[in-house]
CSV table of C-alpha atoms in Angstrom, one decimal:
chain,number,residue,atom,x,y,z
A,497,MET,CA,28.5,60.7,-56.9
A,498,ASN,CA,29.3,57.6,-59.1
A,499,GLU,CA,29.0,54.0,-58.4
A,500,THR,CA,33.0,53.6,-58.1
A,501,LEU,CA,33.9,56.7,-55.9
A,502,LYS,CA,30.9,55.6,-53.5
A,503,ARG,CA,32.2,51.9,-53.5
A,504,THR,CA,35.9,53.1,-52.8
A,505,ILE,CA,35.1,55.7,-50.1
A,506,SER,CA,32.8,52.9,-48.4
A,507,GLY,CA,35.2,50.1,-48.7
A,508,ALA,CA,37.9,52.4,-47.4
A,509,VAL,CA,36.1,53.7,-44.2
A,510,TYR,CA,35.3,49.9,-43.6
A,511,ILE,CA,38.8,48.8,-43.7
A,512,ALA,CA,40.1,51.8,-41.6
A,513,LEU,CA,37.3,51.0,-39.2
A,514,LEU,CA,38.6,47.7,-39.0
A,515,LEU,CA,42.0,47.9,-38.2
A,516,THR,CA,41.9,50.7,-36.3
A,517,SER,CA,39.7,48.3,-33.9
A,518,ILE,CA,41.7,45.4,-34.7
A,519,LEU,CA,44.8,47.2,-33.7
A,520,PHE,CA,44.0,49.5,-30.5
A,521,SER,CA,42.8,47.1,-28.0
A,522,THR,CA,41.1,43.6,-27.7
A,523,GLU,CA,38.1,45.5,-26.3
A,524,SER,CA,37.6,48.0,-29.4
A,525,PHE,CA,38.0,44.8,-31.5
A,526,ILE,CA,35.3,42.8,-29.3
A,527,ILE,CA,32.8,45.6,-29.4
A,528,LEU,CA,33.3,46.5,-32.9
A,529,PHE,CA,32.3,42.6,-34.1
A,530,GLY,CA,29.7,43.1,-31.3
A,531,ALA,CA,27.9,46.2,-33.2
A,532,PHE,CA,28.5,44.2,-36.5
A,533,LEU,CA,26.7,41.1,-34.9
A,534,ILE,CA,24.0,43.6,-34.3
A,535,ILE,CA,23.9,45.1,-37.6
A,536,THR,CA,24.1,41.5,-39.7
A,537,ILE,CA,21.4,40.3,-37.2
A,538,TYR,CA,19.4,43.1,-38.4
A,539,GLU,CA,20.0,42.3,-42.1
A,540,PHE,CA,19.5,38.6,-41.7
A,541,SER,CA,16.2,38.8,-40.1
A,542,ASN,CA,15.1,41.4,-42.5
A,543,ILE,CA,16.0,38.4,-45.3
A,544,VAL,CA,14.2,35.4,-43.4
A,545,ASN,CA,11.4,37.6,-41.8
A,546,LEU,CA,12.4,37.1,-38.2
A,547,ASN,CA,11.4,39.1,-35.2
A,548,LYS,CA,14.0,41.7,-35.2
A,549,VAL,CA,13.9,43.3,-31.7
A,550,PHE,CA,13.7,39.3,-30.4
A,551,SER,CA,16.7,38.2,-32.8
A,552,ILE,CA,19.0,41.3,-31.8
A,553,VAL,CA,18.5,40.7,-27.7
A,554,PHE,CA,19.0,36.9,-28.2
A,555,GLY,CA,22.4,37.3,-30.2
A,556,THR,CA,23.5,40.4,-28.3
A,557,ILE,CA,23.2,38.5,-24.7
A,558,VAL,CA,24.7,35.3,-26.2
A,559,TYR,CA,27.8,37.2,-27.8
A,560,THR,CA,28.4,39.1,-24.5
A,561,LEU,CA,27.3,36.7,-22.1
A,562,ILE,CA,29.8,33.8,-23.7
A,563,THR,CA,32.4,36.8,-24.1
A,564,LEU,CA,32.5,37.4,-20.8
A,565,ILE,CA,32.8,34.0,-19.5
A,566,SER,CA,35.3,33.3,-21.9
A,567,HIS,CA,37.6,35.9,-21.8
A,568,TYR,CA,36.9,38.4,-18.6
A,569,ASN,CA,35.5,35.8,-16.0
A,570,LYS,CA,37.6,37.1,-13.0
A,571,GLN,CA,36.8,40.5,-14.0
A,572,THR,CA,32.6,39.8,-14.2
A,573,SER,CA,32.7,38.0,-11.3
A,574,LYS,CA,34.6,40.6,-9.1
A,575,PHE,CA,32.2,43.2,-10.9
A,576,LEU,CA,28.9,41.2,-10.0
A,577,ASN,CA,29.9,40.1,-6.4
A,578,GLU,CA,31.1,43.9,-5.5
A,579,SER,CA,27.7,45.5,-7.0
A,580,PHE,CA,25.4,42.7,-5.4
A,581,ASN,CA,27.3,41.7,-2.4
A,582,SER,CA,27.2,38.4,-3.7
A,583,ASN,CA,29.8,35.3,-4.2
A,584,ILE,CA,29.3,34.5,-7.7
A,585,SER,CA,31.9,33.1,-9.9
A,586,LEU,CA,31.6,32.4,-13.4
A,587,GLU,CA,34.9,30.3,-13.9
A,588,THR,CA,34.2,27.5,-16.0
A,589,ASN,CA,35.8,24.7,-18.3
A,590,ILE,CA,36.3,27.1,-21.4
A,591,LYS,CA,37.9,24.3,-23.8
A,592,GLN,CA,34.2,22.1,-23.0
A,593,LEU,CA,32.2,25.4,-23.5
A,594,ASP,CA,34.5,25.7,-26.9
A,595,LEU,CA,33.9,22.1,-28.2
A,596,VAL,CA,30.3,22.4,-27.6
A,597,LEU,CA,29.8,26.0,-29.3
A,598,LEU,CA,31.9,24.6,-32.1
A,599,ALA,CA,29.7,21.3,-32.1
A,600,ILE,CA,26.8,23.4,-32.8
A,601,THR,CA,28.1,25.5,-35.1
A,602,LEU,CA,29.3,22.9,-37.3
A,603,VAL,CA,26.0,21.0,-37.4
A,604,VAL,CA,24.2,24.3,-38.6
A,605,SER,CA,27.2,24.4,-41.1
A,606,VAL,CA,26.6,21.2,-42.7
A,607,LYS,CA,23.0,22.1,-42.5
A,608,CYS,CA,23.8,25.4,-44.2
A,609,ILE,CA,25.7,23.4,-47.0
A,610,ILE,CA,22.5,20.8,-47.6
A,611,PHE,CA,20.5,23.9,-48.0
A,612,LEU,CA,22.6,25.4,-50.6
A,613,PHE,CA,22.9,22.3,-52.8
A,614,TYR,CA,19.2,21.2,-52.3
A,615,ASP,CA,17.7,23.3,-55.2
A,616,SER,CA,14.0,22.2,-54.2
A,617,VAL,CA,14.4,24.0,-50.8
A,618,GLN,CA,12.9,27.3,-51.1
A,619,LYS,CA,11.0,28.2,-48.1
A,620,ILE,CA,12.6,27.9,-44.4
A,621,SER,CA,10.7,26.7,-41.4
A,622,THR,CA,10.7,29.1,-38.4
A,623,SER,CA,12.9,26.5,-36.5
A,624,SER,CA,15.4,26.7,-39.2
A,625,LYS,CA,15.3,30.5,-39.1
A,626,TYR,CA,16.5,30.4,-35.8
A,627,LEU,CA,18.5,27.8,-36.0
A,628,TYR,CA,20.6,29.8,-38.7
A,629,LEU,CA,20.0,33.0,-36.4
A,630,LEU,CA,22.4,30.9,-33.7
A,631,GLY,CA,24.9,28.6,-35.7
A,632,TYR,CA,25.4,30.6,-38.9
A,633,ILE,CA,25.3,34.3,-37.4
A,634,THR,CA,25.5,34.5,-33.7
A,635,LEU,CA,28.4,32.0,-33.1
A,636,PRO,CA,30.8,32.5,-35.8
A,637,PHE,CA,31.2,36.1,-34.5
A,638,LEU,CA,32.0,34.4,-31.1
A,639,PHE,CA,34.7,32.3,-33.0
A,640,ILE,CA,36.3,35.1,-34.7
A,641,VAL,CA,36.9,36.8,-31.5
A,642,LYS,CA,38.3,33.6,-30.0
A,643,ILE,CA,40.4,32.9,-33.2
A,644,SER,CA,42.2,36.1,-32.7
A,645,PHE,CA,43.7,35.2,-29.1
A,646,GLY,CA,45.4,32.1,-30.7
A,647,THR,CA,47.1,30.1,-28.2
A,648,HIS,CA,47.3,32.8,-25.1
A,649,ASP,CA,46.5,36.1,-25.4
A,650,TYR,CA,45.1,38.6,-27.7
A,651,ASN,CA,47.1,38.7,-31.5
A,652,PRO,CA,45.7,41.5,-34.0
A,653,LYS,CA,48.0,39.9,-36.3
A,654,ILE,CA,46.1,36.3,-36.6
A,655,ILE,CA,43.2,38.4,-37.3
A,656,ILE,CA,44.6,40.8,-40.0
A,657,GLY,CA,46.0,37.6,-41.7
A,658,LEU,CA,42.7,36.2,-41.9
A,659,PHE,CA,41.0,39.4,-43.5
A,660,VAL,CA,44.1,39.6,-45.6
A,661,LEU,CA,43.4,36.1,-47.0
A,662,ILE,CA,40.0,36.6,-47.7
A,663,TRP,CA,40.3,40.1,-49.2
A,664,THR,CA,43.0,38.5,-51.6
A,665,ASN,CA,40.9,35.8,-52.4
A,666,ASP,CA,37.7,37.9,-53.3
A,667,THR,CA,39.6,40.1,-54.9
A,668,PHE,CA,41.5,38.1,-57.2
A,669,ALA,CA,38.5,35.6,-57.8
A,670,TYR,CA,36.6,38.5,-59.1
A,671,LEU,CA,39.8,39.7,-61.5
A,672,VAL,CA,40.5,36.1,-62.7
A,673,GLY,CA,36.9,35.3,-63.2
A,674,LYS,CA,36.3,38.6,-65.0
A,675,SER,CA,39.1,38.1,-67.6
A,676,MET,CA,39.2,34.4,-68.1
A,677,GLY,CA,36.1,33.0,-66.5
A,678,LYS,CA,34.4,30.7,-68.8
A,679,HIS,CA,33.0,27.8,-67.0
A,680,LYS,CA,30.2,28.7,-63.9
A,681,LEU,CA,30.8,27.7,-60.9
A,682,PHE,CA,27.3,27.2,-59.4
A,683,GLU,CA,25.0,29.5,-62.0
A,684,ARG,CA,21.6,28.9,-60.2
A,685,VAL,CA,22.6,30.5,-57.0
A,686,SER,CA,25.3,32.8,-58.1
A,687,PRO,CA,25.7,33.6,-61.9
A,688,LYS,CA,29.0,35.5,-62.1
A,689,LYS,CA,31.1,33.3,-60.2
A,690,THR,CA,33.1,31.1,-62.1
A,691,ILE,CA,35.4,27.8,-61.6
A,692,GLU,CA,38.4,30.0,-63.4
A,693,GLY,CA,37.9,32.7,-61.1
A,694,PHE,CA,37.5,30.1,-57.8
A,695,LEU,CA,41.1,28.7,-58.9
A,696,GLY,CA,42.6,32.0,-59.1
A,697,GLY,CA,41.3,33.4,-55.9
A,698,VAL,CA,42.7,30.0,-54.6
A,699,VAL,CA,46.2,30.4,-56.2
A,700,PHE,CA,46.7,34.2,-54.9
A,701,ALA,CA,45.2,33.5,-51.3
A,702,ALA,CA,48.0,30.9,-51.2
A,703,LEU,CA,50.9,33.0,-52.1
A,704,ALA,CA,49.3,35.7,-49.4
A,705,GLY,CA,49.1,32.9,-47.1
A,706,PHE,CA,53.1,32.4,-47.7
A,707,LEU,CA,53.9,36.1,-47.6
A,708,ILE,CA,51.9,36.5,-44.0
A,709,SER,CA,54.3,33.6,-42.5
A,710,LYS,CA,57.6,34.8,-44.1
A,711,PHE,CA,56.9,38.4,-43.6
A,712,TYR,CA,54.2,39.7,-41.5
A,713,ILE,CA,53.8,36.7,-38.4
A,714,GLN,CA,57.9,36.2,-38.7
A,715,PRO,CA,58.1,33.4,-36.6
A,716,LYS,CA,61.4,32.1,-35.0
A,717,ALA,CA,63.6,30.4,-37.8
A,718,GLU,CA,63.0,26.7,-36.3
A,719,PHE,CA,59.3,27.4,-36.6
A,720,SER,CA,59.4,28.6,-40.3
A,721,ASN,CA,58.7,25.9,-42.5
A,722,MET,CA,55.7,25.1,-39.8
A,723,SER,CA,54.3,28.7,-39.8
A,724,ILE,CA,54.3,28.6,-44.0
A,725,LEU,CA,52.5,25.1,-43.6
A,726,ILE,CA,49.8,26.6,-41.4
A,727,TRP,CA,49.2,29.6,-43.3
A,728,THR,CA,48.7,28.2,-46.8
A,729,THR,CA,46.4,25.6,-45.2
A,730,ILE,CA,44.4,28.7,-43.6
A,731,ALA,CA,44.6,30.1,-47.0
A,732,LEU,CA,43.0,26.9,-48.9
A,733,ILE,CA,40.5,26.7,-45.9
A,734,VAL,CA,39.5,30.3,-46.8
A,735,SER,CA,39.1,29.9,-50.4
A,736,ILE,CA,37.1,27.1,-49.8
A,737,PHE,CA,35.0,27.8,-47.0
A,738,GLY,CA,34.8,31.1,-47.8
A,739,THR,CA,33.1,30.9,-51.7
A,740,ILE,CA,30.8,28.2,-49.9
A,741,GLY,CA,29.7,31.0,-47.3
A,742,ASP,CA,29.4,34.0,-49.9
A,743,LEU,CA,27.2,31.0,-52.2
A,744,ILE,CA,24.9,30.2,-48.8
A,745,GLU,CA,24.5,34.1,-48.6
A,746,SER,CA,23.4,34.4,-51.7
A,747,LYS,CA,21.1,31.5,-51.7
A,748,PHE,CA,19.3,33.4,-48.7
A,749,LYS,CA,18.9,36.6,-50.9
A,750,ARG,CA,18.0,34.6,-54.1
A,751,ILE,CA,15.1,33.3,-51.8
A,752,ALA,CA,14.3,36.4,-50.5
A,753,GLY,CA,14.4,38.1,-54.1
A,754,VAL,CA,16.9,40.7,-52.7
A,755,LYS,CA,20.1,42.2,-54.3
A,756,ASP,CA,22.0,42.9,-51.1
A,757,SER,CA,21.6,42.2,-47.4
A,758,GLY,CA,21.4,46.0,-46.7
A,759,SER,CA,22.5,49.3,-47.3
A,760,ILE,CA,25.0,50.5,-44.8
A,761,MET,CA,27.8,50.3,-47.0
A,762,PRO,CA,27.0,52.4,-50.3
A,763,GLY,CA,28.3,50.3,-53.6
A,764,HIS,CA,28.8,47.3,-51.2
A,765,GLY,CA,25.3,46.7,-49.7
A,766,GLY,CA,25.5,45.3,-46.0
A,767,ILE,CA,27.6,44.2,-43.2
A,768,LEU,CA,26.2,40.4,-43.8
A,769,ASP,CA,27.4,40.9,-47.7
A,770,ARG,CA,31.0,41.9,-46.4
A,771,LEU,CA,31.7,39.5,-43.8
A,772,ASP,CA,29.4,36.0,-45.2
A,773,SER,CA,32.8,34.7,-46.1
A,774,VAL,CA,34.5,35.1,-42.7
A,775,ILE,CA,31.8,34.3,-40.3
A,776,PHE,CA,31.3,31.0,-42.3
A,777,VAL,CA,35.4,30.3,-42.1
A,778,ALA,CA,36.1,31.5,-38.8
A,779,PRO,CA,34.5,28.3,-36.9
A,780,ILE,CA,36.2,26.1,-39.5
A,781,ILE,CA,40.0,27.8,-38.8
A,782,PHE,CA,39.0,27.4,-34.8
A,783,LEU,CA,38.8,24.1,-35.2
A,784,PHE,CA,41.9,24.0,-37.3
A,785,TYR,CA,43.4,25.7,-34.9
A,786,GLN,CA,42.2,23.0,-32.2
A,787,ILE,CA,43.4,19.9,-34.3
A,788,LEU,CA,46.8,21.6,-35.0
A,789,TYR,CA,47.3,22.1,-30.8
A,790,TYR,CA,46.4,18.6,-30.3
A,791,VAL,CA,48.7,17.1,-32.2
A,792,SER,CA,51.3,19.2,-31.4
């Protein structure tokens, strides 16, 4: 089987699995991304030489516990009380919890950006590795879940729209870069990325954001202009921070001396290779939504 066919088949399976889980139910979406998190932690632990068992157990507990507290606190409290004849209440101030988690994630994101631009950094301390495990890998998966709930209930259109923007940006950054790219974007980390490709990704992602707001989200007429502004802004965030996320993962791999984070997807690499953009973008999108809700 040639490389192009392998890439096509594994990519189609990945997209089908992703869309099916998102559209089927809230729980299938949360479970799939929990599975993706476990695989991603395994791949990241390989890259930075962390204890895999401890890292996976830690990440799984954090993801499960915060998901249950944030979205299923009444059901979980009822289950625990009936099972252990207790009087446990998991109700908490979700907004405050979200702000604490967001603050931690954004601090680690800044650390990741510093790590990217400091070319002298060629070794990662153990404490930094675990900090990256928490704020660069685990918490962003929680924010992927959280932004899918929008203002109130689970809304699959939000997360599908986000992935469409990421795929559009990646695809057209590659196509424009391959056909027109002359100026390197960040050669010492990713030699193939070009400024022309980056700008091409921005333009087509913005166009995709406009089309999503007009034909997929389909807001009421009085909110149409706001929806266009929101989704084109999200497209810009995706283009800029998605590219940074991709470069950060490339920096980790360059230090480790590996081409891909894993081999679970033939022709594509690992799950971290597929999700490096979205895990860096998700906390920024969540912050954007919080600012939007506060202002409005």
